[in-house]
Amino acid sequence: MRSTRLALAGLTAMTLASTSFAGMVYQDYEGTWDTDTDTVNFSYAITTSGSNQNIGAESTLEIVDGGYNSTKAAKIKIVASAADQAPDARYIVNKNATITAANPKVDANGYLGYYYKLDSQYADQAVKLALTIDDPGTADTAVKVDAIADGNWHMVQWSLDNNDDWDVFAYPGGLGNGQVDEAKISIDSLYIGGKEGANFEIFIDTITHAETGLTDVPEPASLALLGLGSLAFMRRRK
C-alpha cells in the first residue's frame, strides 16, 4: 500500500499577515457557525458518519480560538471505542446533500489540503490524516499521511493531477479505483485515524482547494519573521 508523507518545515516560526489561495476555502471556521447543517461545511459531529470505524461516543468536535493564521479552528477529539481497536474517523463535509452551494463540484486539478496541529503528547498515537473525494459515481481517498506531533501547525495536501496521491475509498466497501477519473469532483470528508486504543486531540483549519497548492505569502511587515523552510515530499511503497 502506498503512503506519502509531506512536511512543511518552519511554517509556525512566524506569524503571517495574510494567506493567499488560488482556489476556494471550504471551511476556515471564521464567521457564523451553525452545527449539524448542510449549509455549513464540516459542521456535523465527528461521530455522525456511518462509515466511522471504532469511534467512541466520547469523540467530539468543538470550535475554539487560535486557528492557523486566523481566530478559530476545529478541535477534534478522537477516542477509540475499545483498547484493542484502531479508530478511523470520517469528518464529513455534509450529511444529506453532497453537492451544495457551499460544497460545489470543482475542477479536478490543483490540490486539496488543510492545516492541522497535533501536540507532542500524542506522538505515540500513530495519527494519520487524509481526505476523501466524490469522483462522481465512486469515491477515492488520499494516501494517508503520518501527522507530525510537535504542537505546531503543519500543512497536508494532495494533488488531483497525480494518481500516486490517491487510493481506494478507505472505508467498508472499498469504493473507487485509486485515481481521479472525472473532470470535476467534490470533497466528501476528512480522514483522521490512530493506533489501537488511540485517544488524542487534533486541531484542523483552512480546508481548501488550491489550483497551485497552499501558498503562504507574508506581508512586508512579516518578512523579519520569515522562516518558511522547504516543502519536503517523501514517498514510500509497502
PDB file of C-alpha atoms in Angstrom:
ATOM      1  CA  MET A   1       0.000   0.000   0.000  1.00  0.00           C
ATOM      2  CA  ARG A   2       1.292   3.416  -0.877  1.00  0.00           C
ATOM      3  CA  SER A   3       1.893   6.051   1.729  1.00  0.00           C
ATOM      4  CA  THR A   4       3.005   9.643   1.347  1.00  0.00           C
ATOM      5  CA  ARG A   5       4.442  11.971   3.908  1.00  0.00           C
ATOM      6  CA  LEU A   6       4.518  15.708   3.418  1.00  0.00           C
ATOM      7  CA  ALA A   7       6.193  18.041   5.873  1.00  0.00           C
ATOM      8  CA  LEU A   8       6.320  21.823   5.772  1.00  0.00           C
ATOM      9  CA  ALA A   9       9.229  22.804   7.984  1.00  0.00           C
ATOM     10  CA  GLY A  10       9.491  26.074   9.824  1.00  0.00           C
ATOM     11  CA  LEU A  11       5.943  27.132   8.991  1.00  0.00           C
ATOM     12  CA  THR A  12       4.986  28.100  12.506  1.00  0.00           C
ATOM     13  CA  ALA A  13       8.148  30.005  13.321  1.00  0.00           C
ATOM     14  CA  MET A  14       6.357  33.147  12.110  1.00  0.00           C
ATOM     15  CA  THR A  15       3.064  34.978  12.168  1.00  0.00           C
ATOM     16  CA  LEU A  16       1.726  35.595   8.668  1.00  0.00           C
ATOM     17  CA  ALA A  17      -0.246  38.754   7.991  1.00  0.00           C
ATOM     18  CA  SER A  18      -2.124  37.176   5.091  1.00  0.00           C
ATOM     19  CA  THR A  19      -2.513  33.876   3.263  1.00  0.00           C
ATOM     20  CA  SER A  20      -3.236  33.700  -0.455  1.00  0.00           C
ATOM     21  CA  PHE A  21      -5.203  30.871  -2.045  1.00  0.00           C
ATOM     22  CA  ALA A  22      -5.833  30.366  -5.749  1.00  0.00           C
ATOM     23  CA  GLY A  23      -8.864  28.140  -5.215  1.00  0.00           C
ATOM     24  CA  MET A  24     -11.741  28.014  -2.731  1.00  0.00           C
ATOM     25  CA  VAL A  25     -11.782  27.638   1.038  1.00  0.00           C
ATOM     26  CA  TYR A  26     -14.320  25.033   2.164  1.00  0.00           C
ATOM     27  CA  GLN A  27     -14.005  25.933   5.828  1.00  0.00           C
ATOM     28  CA  ASP A  28     -11.828  28.254   7.886  1.00  0.00           C
ATOM     29  CA  TYR A  29     -14.105  28.307  10.962  1.00  0.00           C
ATOM     30  CA  GLU A  30     -14.496  32.095  10.823  1.00  0.00           C
ATOM     31  CA  GLY A  31     -17.801  33.976  10.834  1.00  0.00           C
ATOM     32  CA  THR A  32     -21.189  32.492  11.667  1.00  0.00           C
ATOM     33  CA  TRP A  33     -21.091  28.880  12.836  1.00  0.00           C
ATOM     34  CA  ASP A  34     -24.120  26.596  12.882  1.00  0.00           C
ATOM     35  CA  THR A  35     -23.866  22.933  13.831  1.00  0.00           C
ATOM     36  CA  ASP A  36     -25.423  19.959  12.067  1.00  0.00           C
ATOM     37  CA  THR A  37     -26.381  21.727   8.862  1.00  0.00           C
ATOM     38  CA  ASP A  38     -25.630  21.115   5.188  1.00  0.00           C
ATOM     39  CA  THR A  39     -25.303  24.867   4.628  1.00  0.00           C
ATOM     40  CA  VAL A  40     -22.108  24.998   6.721  1.00  0.00           C
ATOM     41  CA  ASN A  41     -19.300  22.697   5.600  1.00  0.00           C
ATOM     42  CA  PHE A  42     -17.837  20.327   8.210  1.00  0.00           C
ATOM     43  CA  SER A  43     -20.382  21.320  10.870  1.00  0.00           C
ATOM     44  CA  TYR A  44     -21.512  17.785  11.767  1.00  0.00           C
ATOM     45  CA  ALA A  45     -20.256  15.963  14.851  1.00  0.00           C
ATOM     46  CA  ILE A  46     -17.269  13.679  14.346  1.00  0.00           C
ATOM     47  CA  THR A  47     -19.479  10.722  15.343  1.00  0.00           C
ATOM     48  CA  THR A  48     -22.035  11.381  12.556  1.00  0.00           C
ATOM     49  CA  SER A  49     -20.698   9.282   9.686  1.00  0.00           C
ATOM     50  CA  GLY A  50     -21.943   5.726   9.316  1.00  0.00           C
ATOM     51  CA  SER A  51     -18.554   4.843   7.831  1.00  0.00           C
ATOM     52  CA  ASN A  52     -16.700   5.575  11.071  1.00  0.00           C
ATOM     53  CA  GLN A  53     -14.836   2.618  12.490  1.00  0.00           C
ATOM     54  CA  ASN A  54     -14.153   2.130  16.209  1.00  0.00           C
ATOM     55  CA  ILE A  55     -15.029   5.714  17.183  1.00  0.00           C
ATOM     56  CA  GLY A  56     -16.113   6.045  20.807  1.00  0.00           C
ATOM     57  CA  ALA A  57     -19.039   8.199  21.911  1.00  0.00           C
ATOM     58  CA  GLU A  58     -16.578  10.459  23.763  1.00  0.00           C
ATOM     59  CA  SER A  59     -15.227  11.696  20.408  1.00  0.00           C
ATOM     60  CA  THR A  60     -16.152  15.350  19.862  1.00  0.00           C
ATOM     61  CA  LEU A  61     -15.933  18.380  17.561  1.00  0.00           C
ATOM     62  CA  GLU A  62     -15.519  21.847  19.060  1.00  0.00           C
ATOM     63  CA  ILE A  63     -14.784  25.260  17.524  1.00  0.00           C
ATOM     64  CA  VAL A  64     -12.069  27.014  19.537  1.00  0.00           C
ATOM     65  CA  ASP A  65      -9.906  30.138  19.476  1.00  0.00           C
ATOM     66  CA  GLY A  66      -6.476  30.090  17.884  1.00  0.00           C
ATOM     67  CA  GLY A  67      -6.581  28.901  14.275  1.00  0.00           C
ATOM     68  CA  TYR A  68      -3.825  28.783  11.691  1.00  0.00           C
ATOM     69  CA  ASN A  69      -3.357  32.433  10.677  1.00  0.00           C
ATOM     70  CA  SER A  70      -6.934  33.095  11.851  1.00  0.00           C
ATOM     71  CA  THR A  71      -9.001  33.367  15.015  1.00  0.00           C
ATOM     72  CA  LYS A  72     -10.790  29.994  15.027  1.00  0.00           C
ATOM     73  CA  ALA A  73     -10.128  26.311  14.359  1.00  0.00           C
ATOM     74  CA  ALA A  74     -11.809  22.958  14.864  1.00  0.00           C
ATOM     75  CA  LYS A  75     -10.647  20.895  17.832  1.00  0.00           C
ATOM     76  CA  ILE A  76     -11.431  17.242  17.230  1.00  0.00           C
ATOM     77  CA  LYS A  77     -11.131  14.667  19.980  1.00  0.00           C
ATOM     78  CA  ILE A  78     -10.791  11.057  18.824  1.00  0.00           C
ATOM     79  CA  VAL A  79     -11.331   8.266  21.333  1.00  0.00           C
ATOM     80  CA  ALA A  80     -11.169   4.624  20.271  1.00  0.00           C
ATOM     81  CA  SER A  81     -14.244   2.608  21.201  1.00  0.00           C
ATOM     82  CA  ALA A  82     -12.040  -0.110  22.752  1.00  0.00           C
ATOM     83  CA  ALA A  83      -8.401  -0.575  23.743  1.00  0.00           C
ATOM     84  CA  ASP A  84      -7.852  -3.209  21.031  1.00  0.00           C
ATOM     85  CA  GLN A  85      -9.474  -1.192  18.219  1.00  0.00           C
ATOM     86  CA  ALA A  86      -7.906   1.416  15.950  1.00  0.00           C
ATOM     87  CA  PRO A  87     -10.190   4.417  15.305  1.00  0.00           C
ATOM     88  CA  ASP A  88     -10.906   5.573  11.753  1.00  0.00           C
ATOM     89  CA  ALA A  89     -12.986   8.756  11.711  1.00  0.00           C
ATOM     90  CA  ARG A  90     -14.646  10.293   8.680  1.00  0.00           C
ATOM     91  CA  TYR A  91     -15.251  14.009   9.314  1.00  0.00           C
ATOM     92  CA  ILE A  92     -17.938  14.657   6.707  1.00  0.00           C
ATOM     93  CA  VAL A  93     -18.432  17.877   4.754  1.00  0.00           C
ATOM     94  CA  ASN A  94     -22.218  17.497   4.982  1.00  0.00           C
ATOM     95  CA  LYS A  95     -24.805  14.810   5.595  1.00  0.00           C
ATOM     96  CA  ASN A  96     -27.858  14.982   3.353  1.00  0.00           C
ATOM     97  CA  ALA A  97     -26.660  16.523   0.089  1.00  0.00           C
ATOM     98  CA  THR A  98     -23.098  16.020  -1.097  1.00  0.00           C
ATOM     99  CA  ILE A  99     -23.240  18.850  -3.650  1.00  0.00           C
ATOM    100  CA  THR A 100     -24.359  22.166  -2.142  1.00  0.00           C
ATOM    101  CA  ALA A 101     -23.729  25.861  -2.713  1.00  0.00           C
ATOM    102  CA  ALA A 102     -21.074  25.625  -0.002  1.00  0.00           C
ATOM    103  CA  ASN A 103     -19.589  22.418  -1.453  1.00  0.00           C
ATOM    104  CA  PRO A 104     -19.786  22.669  -5.251  1.00  0.00           C
ATOM    105  CA  LYS A 105     -18.037  20.482  -7.774  1.00  0.00           C
ATOM    106  CA  VAL A 106     -14.603  21.841  -8.611  1.00  0.00           C
ATOM    107  CA  ASP A 107     -12.202  21.185 -11.451  1.00  0.00           C
ATOM    108  CA  ALA A 108     -10.217  18.002 -10.838  1.00  0.00           C
ATOM    109  CA  ASN A 109      -6.845  19.706 -10.872  1.00  0.00           C
ATOM    110  CA  GLY A 110      -4.685  21.505  -8.374  1.00  0.00           C
ATOM    111  CA  TYR A 111      -4.561  20.464  -4.727  1.00  0.00           C
ATOM    112  CA  LEU A 112      -6.871  19.639  -1.846  1.00  0.00           C
ATOM    113  CA  GLY A 113      -5.481  20.127   1.627  1.00  0.00           C
ATOM    114  CA  TYR A 114      -5.717  21.613   5.088  1.00  0.00           C
ATOM    115  CA  TYR A 115      -3.721  22.677   8.124  1.00  0.00           C
ATOM    116  CA  TYR A 116      -3.507  20.686  11.350  1.00  0.00           C
ATOM    117  CA  LYS A 117      -1.853  20.899  14.762  1.00  0.00           C
ATOM    118  CA  LEU A 118      -1.112  17.912  16.996  1.00  0.00           C
ATOM    119  CA  ASP A 119       0.547  18.235  20.400  1.00  0.00           C
ATOM    120  CA  SER A 120       3.742  16.307  21.158  1.00  0.00           C
ATOM    121  CA  GLN A 121       1.994  14.346  23.914  1.00  0.00           C
ATOM    122  CA  TYR A 122       0.197  12.457  21.142  1.00  0.00           C
ATOM    123  CA  ALA A 123       3.358  11.417  19.292  1.00  0.00           C
ATOM    124  CA  ASP A 124       2.745   7.775  20.252  1.00  0.00           C
ATOM    125  CA  GLN A 125      -0.838   7.691  18.921  1.00  0.00           C
ATOM    126  CA  ALA A 126       0.182   6.978  15.287  1.00  0.00           C
ATOM    127  CA  VAL A 127      -2.189   9.637  13.957  1.00  0.00           C
ATOM    128  CA  LYS A 128      -2.770   9.514  10.208  1.00  0.00           C
ATOM    129  CA  LEU A 129      -4.555  12.039   8.005  1.00  0.00           C
ATOM    130  CA  ALA A 130      -6.177  12.010   4.582  1.00  0.00           C
ATOM    131  CA  LEU A 131      -9.320  13.176   2.808  1.00  0.00           C
ATOM    132  CA  THR A 132     -11.909  11.570   0.563  1.00  0.00           C
ATOM    133  CA  ILE A 133     -13.416  12.904  -2.650  1.00  0.00           C
ATOM    134  CA  ASP A 134     -16.531  12.071  -4.602  1.00  0.00           C
ATOM    135  CA  ASP A 135     -15.225  11.203  -8.058  1.00  0.00           C
ATOM    136  CA  PRO A 136     -18.821  11.115  -9.389  1.00  0.00           C
ATOM    137  CA  GLY A 137     -20.299   7.643  -9.128  1.00  0.00           C
ATOM    138  CA  THR A 138     -17.489   6.440  -6.883  1.00  0.00           C
ATOM    139  CA  ALA A 139     -15.088   7.683  -4.200  1.00  0.00           C
ATOM    140  CA  ASP A 140     -11.349   7.839  -3.670  1.00  0.00           C
ATOM    141  CA  THR A 141      -9.276   8.524  -0.555  1.00  0.00           C
ATOM    142  CA  ALA A 142      -5.977  10.367  -0.500  1.00  0.00           C
ATOM    143  CA  VAL A 143      -2.920   8.379   0.526  1.00  0.00           C
ATOM    144  CA  LYS A 144      -2.645   8.609   4.312  1.00  0.00           C
ATOM    145  CA  VAL A 145      -0.066  10.942   5.832  1.00  0.00           C
ATOM    146  CA  ASP A 146       1.641  10.476   9.210  1.00  0.00           C
ATOM    147  CA  ALA A 147       0.765  13.515  11.332  1.00  0.00           C
ATOM    148  CA  ILE A 148       3.634  15.445  12.910  1.00  0.00           C
ATOM    149  CA  ALA A 149       3.098  15.758  16.656  1.00  0.00           C
ATOM    150  CA  ASP A 150       5.080  18.812  17.756  1.00  0.00           C
ATOM    151  CA  GLY A 151       2.427  21.354  18.744  1.00  0.00           C
ATOM    152  CA  ASN A 152       2.932  23.411  15.573  1.00  0.00           C
ATOM    153  CA  TRP A 153       0.714  23.992  12.566  1.00  0.00           C
ATOM    154  CA  HIS A 154       1.508  21.903   9.506  1.00  0.00           C
ATOM    155  CA  MET A 155       0.025  21.614   6.054  1.00  0.00           C
ATOM    156  CA  VAL A 156      -1.015  18.463   4.218  1.00  0.00           C
ATOM    157  CA  GLN A 157      -2.185  18.445   0.611  1.00  0.00           C
ATOM    158  CA  TRP A 158      -2.745  16.022  -2.239  1.00  0.00           C
ATOM    159  CA  SER A 159      -2.529  16.655  -5.969  1.00  0.00           C
ATOM    160  CA  LEU A 160      -5.628  15.919  -8.043  1.00  0.00           C
ATOM    161  CA  ASP A 161      -3.301  15.630 -11.047  1.00  0.00           C
ATOM    162  CA  ASN A 162      -1.142  12.882  -9.525  1.00  0.00           C
ATOM    163  CA  ASN A 163      -2.722   9.437  -9.149  1.00  0.00           C
ATOM    164  CA  ASP A 164       0.097   8.408  -6.795  1.00  0.00           C
ATOM    165  CA  ASP A 165      -1.625  10.624  -4.212  1.00  0.00           C
ATOM    166  CA  TRP A 166      -4.860   8.570  -4.299  1.00  0.00           C
ATOM    167  CA  ASP A 167      -6.092   5.183  -3.126  1.00  0.00           C
ATOM    168  CA  VAL A 168      -9.411   3.338  -2.990  1.00  0.00           C
ATOM    169  CA  PHE A 169     -12.081   4.508  -0.542  1.00  0.00           C
ATOM    170  CA  ALA A 170     -10.658   3.761   2.920  1.00  0.00           C
ATOM    171  CA  TYR A 171     -13.887   2.554   4.471  1.00  0.00           C
ATOM    172  CA  PRO A 172     -16.153  -0.518   4.140  1.00  0.00           C
ATOM    173  CA  GLY A 173     -16.992  -1.206   0.515  1.00  0.00           C
ATOM    174  CA  GLY A 174     -13.624  -0.252  -0.945  1.00  0.00           C
ATOM    175  CA  LEU A 175     -15.113   2.144  -3.499  1.00  0.00           C
ATOM    176  CA  GLY A 176     -13.077   3.840  -6.177  1.00  0.00           C
ATOM    177  CA  ASN A 177     -10.060   2.824  -8.181  1.00  0.00           C
ATOM    178  CA  GLY A 178      -7.369   4.941  -6.570  1.00  0.00           C
ATOM    179  CA  GLN A 179      -7.266   7.562  -9.279  1.00  0.00           C
ATOM    180  CA  VAL A 180      -9.162  10.712 -10.231  1.00  0.00           C
ATOM    181  CA  ASP A 181     -11.184   9.982 -13.367  1.00  0.00           C
ATOM    182  CA  GLU A 182     -13.714  12.774 -13.816  1.00  0.00           C
ATOM    183  CA  ALA A 183     -13.248  16.384 -14.905  1.00  0.00           C
ATOM    184  CA  LYS A 184     -14.984  17.668 -11.773  1.00  0.00           C
ATOM    185  CA  ILE A 185     -15.040  16.308  -8.216  1.00  0.00           C
ATOM    186  CA  SER A 186     -16.309  17.352  -4.798  1.00  0.00           C
ATOM    187  CA  ILE A 187     -14.851  16.914  -1.340  1.00  0.00           C
ATOM    188  CA  ASP A 188     -16.558  14.268   0.797  1.00  0.00           C
ATOM    189  CA  SER A 189     -14.759  14.105   4.142  1.00  0.00           C
ATOM    190  CA  LEU A 190     -11.506  14.292   6.054  1.00  0.00           C
ATOM    191  CA  TYR A 191      -9.941  11.093   7.371  1.00  0.00           C
ATOM    192  CA  ILE A 192      -8.436  11.014  10.887  1.00  0.00           C
ATOM    193  CA  GLY A 193      -7.093   7.735  12.264  1.00  0.00           C
ATOM    194  CA  GLY A 194      -4.881   6.384  15.024  1.00  0.00           C
ATOM    195  CA  LYS A 195      -3.441   3.263  16.627  1.00  0.00           C
ATOM    196  CA  GLU A 196      -5.380   0.693  18.648  1.00  0.00           C
ATOM    197  CA  GLY A 197      -6.839   2.364  21.720  1.00  0.00           C
ATOM    198  CA  ALA A 198      -5.896   5.837  20.464  1.00  0.00           C
ATOM    199  CA  ASN A 199      -7.048   8.877  22.416  1.00  0.00           C
ATOM    200  CA  PHE A 200      -5.941  12.281  21.115  1.00  0.00           C
ATOM    201  CA  GLU A 201      -6.972  15.825  20.189  1.00  0.00           C
ATOM    202  CA  ILE A 202      -6.124  17.439  16.860  1.00  0.00           C
ATOM    203  CA  PHE A 203      -6.789  20.930  15.517  1.00  0.00           C
ATOM    204  CA  ILE A 204      -7.921  21.437  11.900  1.00  0.00           C
ATOM    205  CA  ASP A 205      -8.129  24.689   9.913  1.00  0.00           C
ATOM    206  CA  THR A 206      -8.367  26.141   6.392  1.00  0.00           C
ATOM    207  CA  ILE A 207      -9.667  23.205   4.343  1.00  0.00           C
ATOM    208  CA  THR A 208      -9.127  24.282   0.759  1.00  0.00           C
ATOM    209  CA  HIS A 209      -8.906  23.544  -2.958  1.00  0.00           C
ATOM    210  CA  ALA A 210      -5.964  25.477  -4.374  1.00  0.00           C
ATOM    211  CA  GLU A 211      -5.011  25.250  -8.025  1.00  0.00           C
ATOM    212  CA  THR A 212      -1.331  25.850  -7.316  1.00  0.00           C
ATOM    213  CA  GLY A 213      -1.177  24.406  -3.812  1.00  0.00           C
ATOM    214  CA  LEU A 214      -1.355  26.089  -0.424  1.00  0.00           C
ATOM    215  CA  THR A 215       0.967  29.083  -0.568  1.00  0.00           C
ATOM    216  CA  ASP A 216       1.847  31.369   2.332  1.00  0.00           C
ATOM    217  CA  VAL A 217       2.604  34.973   1.439  1.00  0.00           C
ATOM    218  CA  PRO A 218       3.870  37.194   4.283  1.00  0.00           C
ATOM    219  CA  GLU A 219       3.219  40.923   4.211  1.00  0.00           C
ATOM    220  CA  PRO A 220       6.357  43.135   4.202  1.00  0.00           C
ATOM    221  CA  ALA A 221       5.982  43.728   7.952  1.00  0.00           C
ATOM    222  CA  SER A 222       6.271  39.995   8.495  1.00  0.00           C
ATOM    223  CA  LEU A 223       9.425  39.456   6.457  1.00  0.00           C
ATOM    224  CA  ALA A 224      11.627  39.703   9.553  1.00  0.00           C
ATOM    225  CA  LEU A 225       9.873  36.610  10.809  1.00  0.00           C
ATOM    226  CA  LEU A 226      10.393  34.686   7.610  1.00  0.00           C
ATOM    227  CA  GLY A 227      11.115  31.061   8.365  1.00  0.00           C
ATOM    228  CA  LEU A 228       9.200  29.089   5.786  1.00  0.00           C
ATOM    229  CA  GLY A 229      11.665  26.300   5.284  1.00  0.00           C
ATOM    230  CA  SER A 230      11.084  23.948   2.411  1.00  0.00           C
ATOM    231  CA  LEU A 231       8.323  21.570   1.464  1.00  0.00           C
ATOM    232  CA  ALA A 232       9.640  18.021   1.550  1.00  0.00           C
ATOM    233  CA  PHE A 233       7.932  15.145  -0.145  1.00  0.00           C
ATOM    234  CA  MET A 234       8.868  11.615   0.914  1.00  0.00           C
ATOM    235  CA  ARG A 235       7.066   8.703  -0.649  1.00  0.00           C
ATOM    236  CA  ARG A 236       7.484   5.058   0.040  1.00  0.00           C
ATOM    237  CA  ARG A 237       5.698   1.940  -1.120  1.00  0.00           C
ATOM    238  CA  LYS A 238       4.817  -1.016   1.054  1.00  0.00           C
TER     239      LYS A 238
END
